[in-house]
Amino acid sequence: MVPDRIESEVLIEAPVDVVWSIVTEAEHVGKWFSDSAEIELEPGGKAVLTWDEHGSFPGRIERVEPPRFISFRWARPAGAEPTEGNSTLVEFTLSAEGEGTRLQVVESGFRELDGTDEEKAEYAEGNTRGWAKELGELREYVSEHVGAPARR
């Protein structure tokens, strides 16, 4: 069965405004998430996430509500501009939790992707594993960046 959405979250030992900067500014995103990034932080703005191993993935910023929410669409395969049938929606929600920040990531739209159900399910499963890995790297990056201990 193809899930329509996947969800991940992480508690980060840093204030919301610090985490917001690290998940929305290209110079940070290109260090914890991809190998490089370009981000126009406004609705309709362009985003490009590039991995040396996987290629470049163009995206489009959908909503920006600093410092609590950002969403973007990104496409597959590498190099494709996001359109109906080839993109999923990624939503980052930040909320204060004690002195830290809870970051929730929801990626949706897997059922609407072009391809077979098996391909869609494999893509969702791969992204589930990917988000777990990347959020761990984000937590470590923030820990190094702001000098706070990492915690799950």
PDB file of N, CA and C in Angstrom, residues 52-141:
ATOM      1  N   ASP A  52      25.933  15.526  -4.294  1.00  0.00           N
ATOM      2  CA  ASP A  52      26.948  15.048  -5.230  1.00  0.00           C
ATOM      3  C   ASP A  52      26.578  13.664  -5.756  1.00  0.00           C
ATOM      4  N   GLU A  53      26.027  12.819  -4.888  1.00  0.00           N
ATOM      5  CA  GLU A  53      25.698  11.440  -5.235  1.00  0.00           C
ATOM      6  C   GLU A  53      24.396  11.300  -6.036  1.00  0.00           C
ATOM      7  N   HIS A  54      23.420  12.194  -5.796  1.00  0.00           N
ATOM      8  CA  HIS A  54      22.078  12.014  -6.377  1.00  0.00           C
ATOM      9  C   HIS A  54      21.681  13.047  -7.422  1.00  0.00           C
ATOM     10  N   GLY A  55      22.394  14.151  -7.517  1.00  0.00           N
ATOM     11  CA  GLY A  55      22.041  15.203  -8.463  1.00  0.00           C
ATOM     12  C   GLY A  55      21.284  16.341  -7.811  1.00  0.00           C
ATOM     13  N   SER A  56      20.749  17.227  -8.648  1.00  0.00           N
ATOM     14  CA  SER A  56      20.028  18.412  -8.186  1.00  0.00           C
ATOM     15  C   SER A  56      18.522  18.194  -8.265  1.00  0.00           C
ATOM     16  N   PHE A  57      17.838  18.645  -7.218  1.00  0.00           N
ATOM     17  CA  PHE A  57      16.390  18.520  -7.138  1.00  0.00           C
ATOM     18  C   PHE A  57      15.786  19.909  -7.000  1.00  0.00           C
ATOM     19  N   PRO A  58      15.205  20.435  -8.080  1.00  0.00           N
ATOM     20  CA  PRO A  58      14.546  21.740  -8.008  1.00  0.00           C
ATOM     21  C   PRO A  58      13.291  21.668  -7.143  1.00  0.00           C
ATOM     22  N   GLY A  59      12.999  22.778  -6.503  1.00  0.00           N
ATOM     23  CA  GLY A  59      11.800  22.859  -5.690  1.00  0.00           C
ATOM     24  C   GLY A  59      11.192  24.240  -5.783  1.00  0.00           C
ATOM     25  N   ARG A  60      10.024  24.371  -5.166  1.00  0.00           N
ATOM     26  CA  ARG A  60       9.318  25.652  -5.135  1.00  0.00           C
ATOM     27  C   ARG A  60       8.789  25.865  -3.716  1.00  0.00           C
ATOM     28  N   ILE A  61       9.104  27.017  -3.143  1.00  0.00           N
ATOM     29  CA  ILE A  61       8.614  27.360  -1.813  1.00  0.00           C
ATOM     30  C   ILE A  61       7.108  27.627  -1.920  1.00  0.00           C
ATOM     31  N   GLU A  62       6.334  27.017  -1.043  1.00  0.00           N
ATOM     32  CA  GLU A  62       4.880  27.170  -1.055  1.00  0.00           C
ATOM     33  C   GLU A  62       4.403  28.184  -0.016  1.00  0.00           C
ATOM     34  N   ARG A  63       4.789  27.972   1.256  1.00  0.00           N
ATOM     35  CA  ARG A  63       4.380  28.872   2.345  1.00  0.00           C
ATOM     36  C   ARG A  63       5.572  29.164   3.233  1.00  0.00           C
ATOM     37  N   VAL A  64       5.605  30.389   3.742  1.00  0.00           N
ATOM     38  CA  VAL A  64       6.647  30.794   4.685  1.00  0.00           C
ATOM     39  C   VAL A  64       5.978  31.597   5.792  1.00  0.00           C
ATOM     40  N   GLU A  65       6.064  31.100   7.018  1.00  0.00           N
ATOM     41  CA  GLU A  65       5.501  31.789   8.185  1.00  0.00           C
ATOM     42  C   GLU A  65       6.558  31.793   9.289  1.00  0.00           C
ATOM     43  N   PRO A  66       7.555  32.704   9.169  1.00  0.00           N
ATOM     44  CA  PRO A  66       8.670  32.724  10.123  1.00  0.00           C
ATOM     45  C   PRO A  66       8.184  32.971  11.541  1.00  0.00           C
ATOM     46  N   PRO A  67       8.777  32.366  12.527  1.00  0.00           N
ATOM     47  CA  PRO A  67       9.770  31.298  12.466  1.00  0.00           C
ATOM     48  C   PRO A  67       9.161  29.927  12.749  1.00  0.00           C
ATOM     49  N   ARG A  68       7.931  29.719  12.330  1.00  0.00           N
ATOM     50  CA  ARG A  68       7.210  28.504  12.744  1.00  0.00           C
ATOM     51  C   ARG A  68       6.883  27.501  11.634  1.00  0.00           C
ATOM     52  N   PHE A  69       6.827  27.944  10.377  1.00  0.00           N
ATOM     53  CA  PHE A  69       6.355  27.025   9.328  1.00  0.00           C
ATOM     54  C   PHE A  69       6.927  27.389   7.974  1.00  0.00           C
ATOM     55  N   ILE A  70       7.370  26.372   7.256  1.00  0.00           N
ATOM     56  CA  ILE A  70       7.762  26.526   5.856  1.00  0.00           C
ATOM     57  C   ILE A  70       7.365  25.256   5.126  1.00  0.00           C
ATOM     58  N   SER A  71       6.913  25.411   3.892  1.00  0.00           N
ATOM     59  CA  SER A  71       6.628  24.245   3.064  1.00  0.00           C
ATOM     60  C   SER A  71       7.185  24.481   1.667  1.00  0.00           C
ATOM     61  N   PHE A  72       7.550  23.365   1.035  1.00  0.00           N
ATOM     62  CA  PHE A  72       8.064  23.422  -0.333  1.00  0.00           C
ATOM     63  C   PHE A  72       7.698  22.150  -1.066  1.00  0.00           C
ATOM     64  N   ARG A  73       7.640  22.264  -2.380  1.00  0.00           N
ATOM     65  CA  ARG A  73       7.455  21.103  -3.253  1.00  0.00           C
ATOM     66  C   ARG A  73       8.794  20.784  -3.868  1.00  0.00           C
ATOM     67  N   TRP A  74       9.081  19.491  -3.968  1.00  0.00           N
ATOM     68  CA  TRP A  74      10.264  19.082  -4.708  1.00  0.00           C
ATOM     69  C   TRP A  74       9.910  17.912  -5.588  1.00  0.00           C
ATOM     70  N   ALA A  75      10.669  17.803  -6.660  1.00  0.00           N
ATOM     71  CA  ALA A  75      10.315  16.866  -7.719  1.00  0.00           C
ATOM     72  C   ALA A  75      11.273  15.686  -7.764  1.00  0.00           C
ATOM     73  N   ARG A  76      10.785  14.656  -8.375  1.00  0.00           N
ATOM     74  CA  ARG A  76      11.635  13.549  -8.770  1.00  0.00           C
ATOM     75  C   ARG A  76      11.288  13.238 -10.206  1.00  0.00           C
ATOM     76  N   PRO A  77      12.169  12.839 -11.032  1.00  0.00           N
ATOM     77  CA  PRO A  77      13.575  12.528 -10.759  1.00  0.00           C
ATOM     78  C   PRO A  77      14.422  13.796 -10.652  1.00  0.00           C
ATOM     79  N   ALA A  78      15.688  13.593 -10.368  1.00  0.00           N
ATOM     80  CA  ALA A  78      16.628  14.711 -10.277  1.00  0.00           C
ATOM     81  C   ALA A  78      16.532  15.555 -11.539  1.00  0.00           C
ATOM     82  N   GLY A  79      16.581  16.866 -11.356  1.00  0.00           N
ATOM     83  CA  GLY A  79      16.570  17.794 -12.481  1.00  0.00           C
ATOM     84  C   GLY A  79      15.203  18.253 -12.932  1.00  0.00           C
ATOM     85  N   ALA A  80      14.149  17.557 -12.517  1.00  0.00           N
ATOM     86  CA  ALA A  80      12.794  17.907 -12.962  1.00  0.00           C
ATOM     87  C   ALA A  80      12.247  19.077 -12.151  1.00  0.00           C
ATOM     88  N   GLU A  81      11.544  19.978 -12.810  1.00  0.00           N
ATOM     89  CA  GLU A  81      10.837  21.052 -12.109  1.00  0.00           C
ATOM     90  C   GLU A  81       9.575  20.463 -11.476  1.00  0.00           C
ATOM     91  N   PRO A  82       9.200  20.910 -10.278  1.00  0.00           N
ATOM     92  CA  PRO A  82       8.029  20.334  -9.622  1.00  0.00           C
ATOM     93  C   PRO A  82       6.728  20.661 -10.354  1.00  0.00           C
ATOM     94  N   THR A  83       5.975  19.623 -10.691  1.00  0.00           N
ATOM     95  CA  THR A  83       4.670  19.758 -11.329  1.00  0.00           C
ATOM     96  C   THR A  83       3.735  18.734 -10.699  1.00  0.00           C
ATOM     97  N   GLU A  84       2.484  18.784 -11.079  1.00  0.00           N
ATOM     98  CA  GLU A  84       1.532  17.782 -10.627  1.00  0.00           C
ATOM     99  C   GLU A  84       1.989  16.429 -11.166  1.00  0.00           C
ATOM    100  N   GLY A  85       2.030  15.447 -10.315  1.00  0.00           N
ATOM    101  CA  GLY A  85       2.417  14.103 -10.744  1.00  0.00           C
ATOM    102  C   GLY A  85       3.872  13.755 -10.494  1.00  0.00           C
ATOM    103  N   ASN A  86       4.739  14.753 -10.260  1.00  0.00           N
ATOM    104  CA  ASN A  86       6.140  14.409 -10.030  1.00  0.00           C
ATOM    105  C   ASN A  86       6.698  14.996  -8.745  1.00  0.00           C
ATOM    106  N   SER A  87       5.853  15.602  -7.901  1.00  0.00           N
ATOM    107  CA  SER A  87       6.385  16.270  -6.713  1.00  0.00           C
ATOM    108  C   SER A  87       5.589  15.920  -5.463  1.00  0.00           C
ATOM    109  N   THR A  88       6.277  16.033  -4.340  1.00  0.00           N
ATOM    110  CA  THR A  88       5.637  15.886  -3.041  1.00  0.00           C
ATOM    111  C   THR A  88       5.775  17.210  -2.290  1.00  0.00           C
ATOM    112  N   LEU A  89       4.923  17.401  -1.299  1.00  0.00           N
ATOM    113  CA  LEU A  89       4.928  18.599  -0.474  1.00  0.00           C
ATOM    114  C   LEU A  89       5.614  18.270   0.847  1.00  0.00           C
ATOM    115  N   VAL A  90       6.617  19.074   1.213  1.00  0.00           N
ATOM    116  CA  VAL A  90       7.335  18.909   2.474  1.00  0.00           C
ATOM    117  C   VAL A  90       6.987  20.099   3.370  1.00  0.00           C
ATOM    118  N   GLU A  91       6.542  19.809   4.596  1.00  0.00           N
ATOM    119  CA  GLU A  91       6.159  20.853   5.550  1.00  0.00           C
ATOM    120  C   GLU A  91       7.002  20.714   6.808  1.00  0.00           C
ATOM    121  N   PHE A  92       7.648  21.808   7.200  1.00  0.00           N
ATOM    122  CA  PHE A  92       8.407  21.873   8.449  1.00  0.00           C
ATOM    123  C   PHE A  92       7.610  22.735   9.417  1.00  0.00           C
ATOM    124  N   THR A  93       7.297  22.187  10.589  1.00  0.00           N
ATOM    125  CA  THR A  93       6.619  22.936  11.642  1.00  0.00           C
ATOM    126  C   THR A  93       7.523  22.962  12.864  1.00  0.00           C
ATOM    127  N   LEU A  94       7.821  24.164  13.348  1.00  0.00           N
ATOM    128  CA  LEU A  94       8.688  24.348  14.505  1.00  0.00           C
ATOM    129  C   LEU A  94       7.853  24.832  15.676  1.00  0.00           C
ATOM    130  N   SER A  95       8.059  24.224  16.849  1.00  0.00           N
ATOM    131  CA  SER A  95       7.358  24.683  18.044  1.00  0.00           C
ATOM    132  C   SER A  95       8.310  24.619  19.230  1.00  0.00           C
ATOM    133  N   ALA A  96       8.191  25.626  20.094  1.00  0.00           N
ATOM    134  CA  ALA A  96       9.027  25.668  21.284  1.00  0.00           C
ATOM    135  C   ALA A  96       8.628  24.538  22.222  1.00  0.00           C
ATOM    136  N   GLU A  97       9.637  23.915  22.801  1.00  0.00           N
ATOM    137  CA  GLU A  97       9.412  22.867  23.795  1.00  0.00           C
ATOM    138  C   GLU A  97      10.487  23.037  24.857  1.00  0.00           C
ATOM    139  N   GLY A  98      10.107  23.621  25.983  1.00  0.00           N
ATOM    140  CA  GLY A  98      11.098  23.984  26.989  1.00  0.00           C
ATOM    141  C   GLY A  98      12.034  25.021  26.384  1.00  0.00           C
ATOM    142  N   GLU A  99      13.324  24.782  26.507  1.00  0.00           N
ATOM    143  CA  GLU A  99      14.302  25.686  25.906  1.00  0.00           C
ATOM    144  C   GLU A  99      14.692  25.241  24.512  1.00  0.00           C
ATOM    145  N   GLY A 100      14.089  24.152  24.039  1.00  0.00           N
ATOM    146  CA  GLY A 100      14.414  23.611  22.733  1.00  0.00           C
ATOM    147  C   GLY A 100      13.315  23.829  21.717  1.00  0.00           C
ATOM    148  N   THR A 101      13.449  23.127  20.599  1.00  0.00           N
ATOM    149  CA  THR A 101      12.501  23.230  19.490  1.00  0.00           C
ATOM    150  C   THR A 101      12.127  21.838  19.017  1.00  0.00           C
ATOM    151  N   ARG A 102      10.834  21.598  18.905  1.00  0.00           N
ATOM    152  CA  ARG A 102      10.368  20.364  18.271  1.00  0.00           C
ATOM    153  C   ARG A 102      10.134  20.688  16.799  1.00  0.00           C
ATOM    154  N   LEU A 103      10.796  19.940  15.938  1.00  0.00           N
ATOM    155  CA  LEU A 103      10.642  20.097  14.500  1.00  0.00           C
ATOM    156  C   LEU A 103       9.903  18.880  13.969  1.00  0.00           C
ATOM    157  N   GLN A 104       8.748  19.135  13.349  1.00  0.00           N
ATOM    158  CA  GLN A 104       7.982  18.069  12.710  1.00  0.00           C
ATOM    159  C   GLN A 104       8.096  18.247  11.210  1.00  0.00           C
ATOM    160  N   VAL A 105       8.376  17.151  10.518  1.00  0.00           N
ATOM    161  CA  VAL A 105       8.445  17.148   9.062  1.00  0.00           C
ATOM    162  C   VAL A 105       7.369  16.203   8.552  1.00  0.00           C
ATOM    163  N   VAL A 106       6.518  16.727   7.664  1.00  0.00           N
ATOM    164  CA  VAL A 106       5.489  15.914   7.015  1.00  0.00           C
ATOM    165  C   VAL A 106       5.711  16.038   5.520  1.00  0.00           C
ATOM    166  N   GLU A 107       5.828  14.902   4.855  1.00  0.00           N
ATOM    167  CA  GLU A 107       5.926  14.897   3.390  1.00  0.00           C
ATOM    168  C   GLU A 107       4.709  14.147   2.867  1.00  0.00           C
ATOM    169  N   SER A 108       3.984  14.778   1.950  1.00  0.00           N
ATOM    170  CA  SER A 108       2.743  14.187   1.468  1.00  0.00           C
ATOM    171  C   SER A 108       2.655  14.257  -0.051  1.00  0.00           C
ATOM    172  N   GLY A 109       1.723  13.453  -0.585  1.00  0.00           N
ATOM    173  CA  GLY A 109       1.467  13.450  -2.019  1.00  0.00           C
ATOM    174  C   GLY A 109       2.030  12.241  -2.745  1.00  0.00           C
ATOM    175  N   PHE A 110       2.446  11.215  -2.021  1.00  0.00           N
ATOM    176  CA  PHE A 110       3.044  10.043  -2.658  1.00  0.00           C
ATOM    177  C   PHE A 110       2.060   9.309  -3.564  1.00  0.00           C
ATOM    178  N   ARG A 111       0.789   9.251  -3.173  1.00  0.00           N
ATOM    179  CA  ARG A 111      -0.208   8.534  -3.989  1.00  0.00           C
ATOM    180  C   ARG A 111      -0.461   9.214  -5.324  1.00  0.00           C
ATOM    181  N   GLU A 112      -0.234  10.533  -5.399  1.00  0.00           N
ATOM    182  CA  GLU A 112      -0.502  11.269  -6.637  1.00  0.00           C
ATOM    183  C   GLU A 112       0.671  11.255  -7.604  1.00  0.00           C
ATOM    184  N   LEU A 113       1.794  10.683  -7.199  1.00  0.00           N
ATOM    185  CA  LEU A 113       2.965  10.657  -8.079  1.00  0.00           C
ATOM    186  C   LEU A 113       2.716   9.758  -9.281  1.00  0.00           C
ATOM    187  N   ASP A 114       3.355  10.094 -10.376  1.00  0.00           N
ATOM    188  CA  ASP A 114       3.330   9.223 -11.543  1.00  0.00           C
ATOM    189  C   ASP A 114       4.106   7.946 -11.209  1.00  0.00           C
ATOM    190  N   GLY A 115       3.728   6.851 -11.820  1.00  0.00           N
ATOM    191  CA  GLY A 115       4.441   5.586 -11.615  1.00  0.00           C
ATOM    192  C   GLY A 115       3.541   4.530 -11.021  1.00  0.00           C
ATOM    193  N   THR A 116       4.137   3.356 -10.843  1.00  0.00           N
ATOM    194  CA  THR A 116       3.388   2.235 -10.283  1.00  0.00           C
ATOM    195  C   THR A 116       3.273   2.384  -8.774  1.00  0.00           C
ATOM    196  N   ASP A 117       2.329   1.645  -8.195  1.00  0.00           N
ATOM    197  CA  ASP A 117       2.195   1.661  -6.741  1.00  0.00           C
ATOM    198  C   ASP A 117       3.483   1.179  -6.073  1.00  0.00           C
ATOM    199  N   GLU A 118       4.143   0.208  -6.673  1.00  0.00           N
ATOM    200  CA  GLU A 118       5.402  -0.291  -6.116  1.00  0.00           C
ATOM    201  C   GLU A 118       6.462   0.813  -6.116  1.00  0.00           C
ATOM    202  N   GLU A 119       6.568   1.557  -7.200  1.00  0.00           N
ATOM    203  CA  GLU A 119       7.535   2.663  -7.270  1.00  0.00           C
ATOM    204  C   GLU A 119       7.210   3.746  -6.236  1.00  0.00           C
ATOM    205  N   LYS A 120       5.938   4.075  -6.110  1.00  0.00           N
ATOM    206  CA  LYS A 120       5.523   5.094  -5.132  1.00  0.00           C
ATOM    207  C   LYS A 120       5.832   4.642  -3.709  1.00  0.00           C
ATOM    208  N   ALA A 121       5.531   3.370  -3.389  1.00  0.00           N
ATOM    209  CA  ALA A 121       5.797   2.839  -2.058  1.00  0.00           C
ATOM    210  C   ALA A 121       7.296   2.828  -1.760  1.00  0.00           C
ATOM    211  N   GLU A 122       8.100   2.459  -2.747  1.00  0.00           N
ATOM    212  CA  GLU A 122       9.558   2.462  -2.566  1.00  0.00           C
ATOM    213  C   GLU A 122      10.071   3.880  -2.331  1.00  0.00           C
ATOM    214  N   TYR A 123       9.521   4.840  -3.043  1.00  0.00           N
ATOM    215  CA  TYR A 123       9.930   6.239  -2.881  1.00  0.00           C
ATOM    216  C   TYR A 123       9.576   6.733  -1.477  1.00  0.00           C
ATOM    217  N   ALA A 124       8.354   6.421  -1.015  1.00  0.00           N
ATOM    218  CA  ALA A 124       7.934   6.825   0.329  1.00  0.00           C
ATOM    219  C   ALA A 124       8.816   6.167   1.387  1.00  0.00           C
ATOM    220  N   GLU A 125       9.120   4.891   1.219  1.00  0.00           N
ATOM    221  CA  GLU A 125       9.969   4.181   2.179  1.00  0.00           C
ATOM    222  C   GLU A 125      11.379   4.769   2.186  1.00  0.00           C
ATOM    223  N   GLY A 126      11.909   5.059   1.015  1.00  0.00           N
ATOM    224  CA  GLY A 126      13.231   5.672   0.938  1.00  0.00           C
ATOM    225  C   GLY A 126      13.263   7.030   1.605  1.00  0.00           C
ATOM    226  N   ASN A 127      12.213   7.817   1.411  1.00  0.00           N
ATOM    227  CA  ASN A 127      12.162   9.140   2.041  1.00  0.00           C
ATOM    228  C   ASN A 127      11.943   9.038   3.544  1.00  0.00           C
ATOM    229  N   THR A 128      11.234   8.018   4.008  1.00  0.00           N
ATOM    230  CA  THR A 128      11.078   7.802   5.446  1.00  0.00           C
ATOM    231  C   THR A 128      12.446   7.573   6.074  1.00  0.00           C
ATOM    232  N   ARG A 129      13.236   6.683   5.462  1.00  0.00           N
ATOM    233  CA  ARG A 129      14.602   6.440   5.960  1.00  0.00           C
ATOM    234  C   ARG A 129      15.443   7.705   5.830  1.00  0.00           C
ATOM    235  N   GLY A 130      15.286   8.415   4.709  1.00  0.00           N
ATOM    236  CA  GLY A 130      16.067   9.619   4.468  1.00  0.00           C
ATOM    237  C   GLY A 130      15.810  10.697   5.499  1.00  0.00           C
ATOM    238  N   TRP A 131      14.536  10.940   5.830  1.00  0.00           N
ATOM    239  CA  TRP A 131      14.222  11.967   6.826  1.00  0.00           C
ATOM    240  C   TRP A 131      14.782  11.604   8.191  1.00  0.00           C
ATOM    241  N   ALA A 132      14.713  10.329   8.572  1.00  0.00           N
ATOM    242  CA  ALA A 132      15.281   9.918   9.860  1.00  0.00           C
ATOM    243  C   ALA A 132      16.778  10.236   9.897  1.00  0.00           C
ATOM    244  N   LYS A 133      17.470   9.920   8.827  1.00  0.00           N
ATOM    245  CA  LYS A 133      18.913  10.199   8.739  1.00  0.00           C
ATOM    246  C   LYS A 133      19.175  11.700   8.756  1.00  0.00           C
ATOM    247  N   GLU A 134      18.462  12.438   7.927  1.00  0.00           N
ATOM    248  CA  GLU A 134      18.719  13.880   7.803  1.00  0.00           C
ATOM    249  C   GLU A 134      18.377  14.635   9.083  1.00  0.00           C
ATOM    250  N   LEU A 135      17.311  14.243   9.770  1.00  0.00           N
ATOM    251  CA  LEU A 135      16.972  14.930  11.019  1.00  0.00           C
ATOM    252  C   LEU A 135      18.006  14.651  12.102  1.00  0.00           C
ATOM    253  N   GLY A 136      18.594  13.460  12.075  1.00  0.00           N
ATOM    254  CA  GLY A 136      19.713  13.177  12.974  1.00  0.00           C
ATOM    255  C   GLY A 136      20.897  14.080  12.657  1.00  0.00           C
ATOM    256  N   GLU A 137      21.170  14.254  11.365  1.00  0.00           N
ATOM    257  CA  GLU A 137      22.263  15.139  10.962  1.00  0.00           C
ATOM    258  C   GLU A 137      21.951  16.591  11.317  1.00  0.00           C
ATOM    259  N   LEU A 138      20.693  16.989  11.205  1.00  0.00           N
ATOM    260  CA  LEU A 138      20.294  18.345  11.601  1.00  0.00           C
ATOM    261  C   LEU A 138      20.548  18.559  13.093  1.00  0.00           C
ATOM    262  N   ARG A 139      20.123  17.605  13.903  1.00  0.00           N
ATOM    263  CA  ARG A 139      20.308  17.719  15.348  1.00  0.00           C
ATOM    264  C   ARG A 139      21.795  17.849  15.684  1.00  0.00           C
ATOM    265  N   GLU A 140      22.626  17.046  15.033  1.00  0.00           N
ATOM    266  CA  GLU A 140      24.074  17.120  15.265  1.00  0.00           C
ATOM    267  C   GLU A 140      24.635  18.457  14.801  1.00  0.00           C
ATOM    268  N   TYR A 141      24.188  18.926  13.641  1.00  0.00           N
ATOM    269  CA  TYR A 141      24.665  20.204  13.117  1.00  0.00           C
ATOM    270  C   TYR A 141      24.305  21.345  14.060  1.00  0.00           C
TER     271      TYR A 141
END
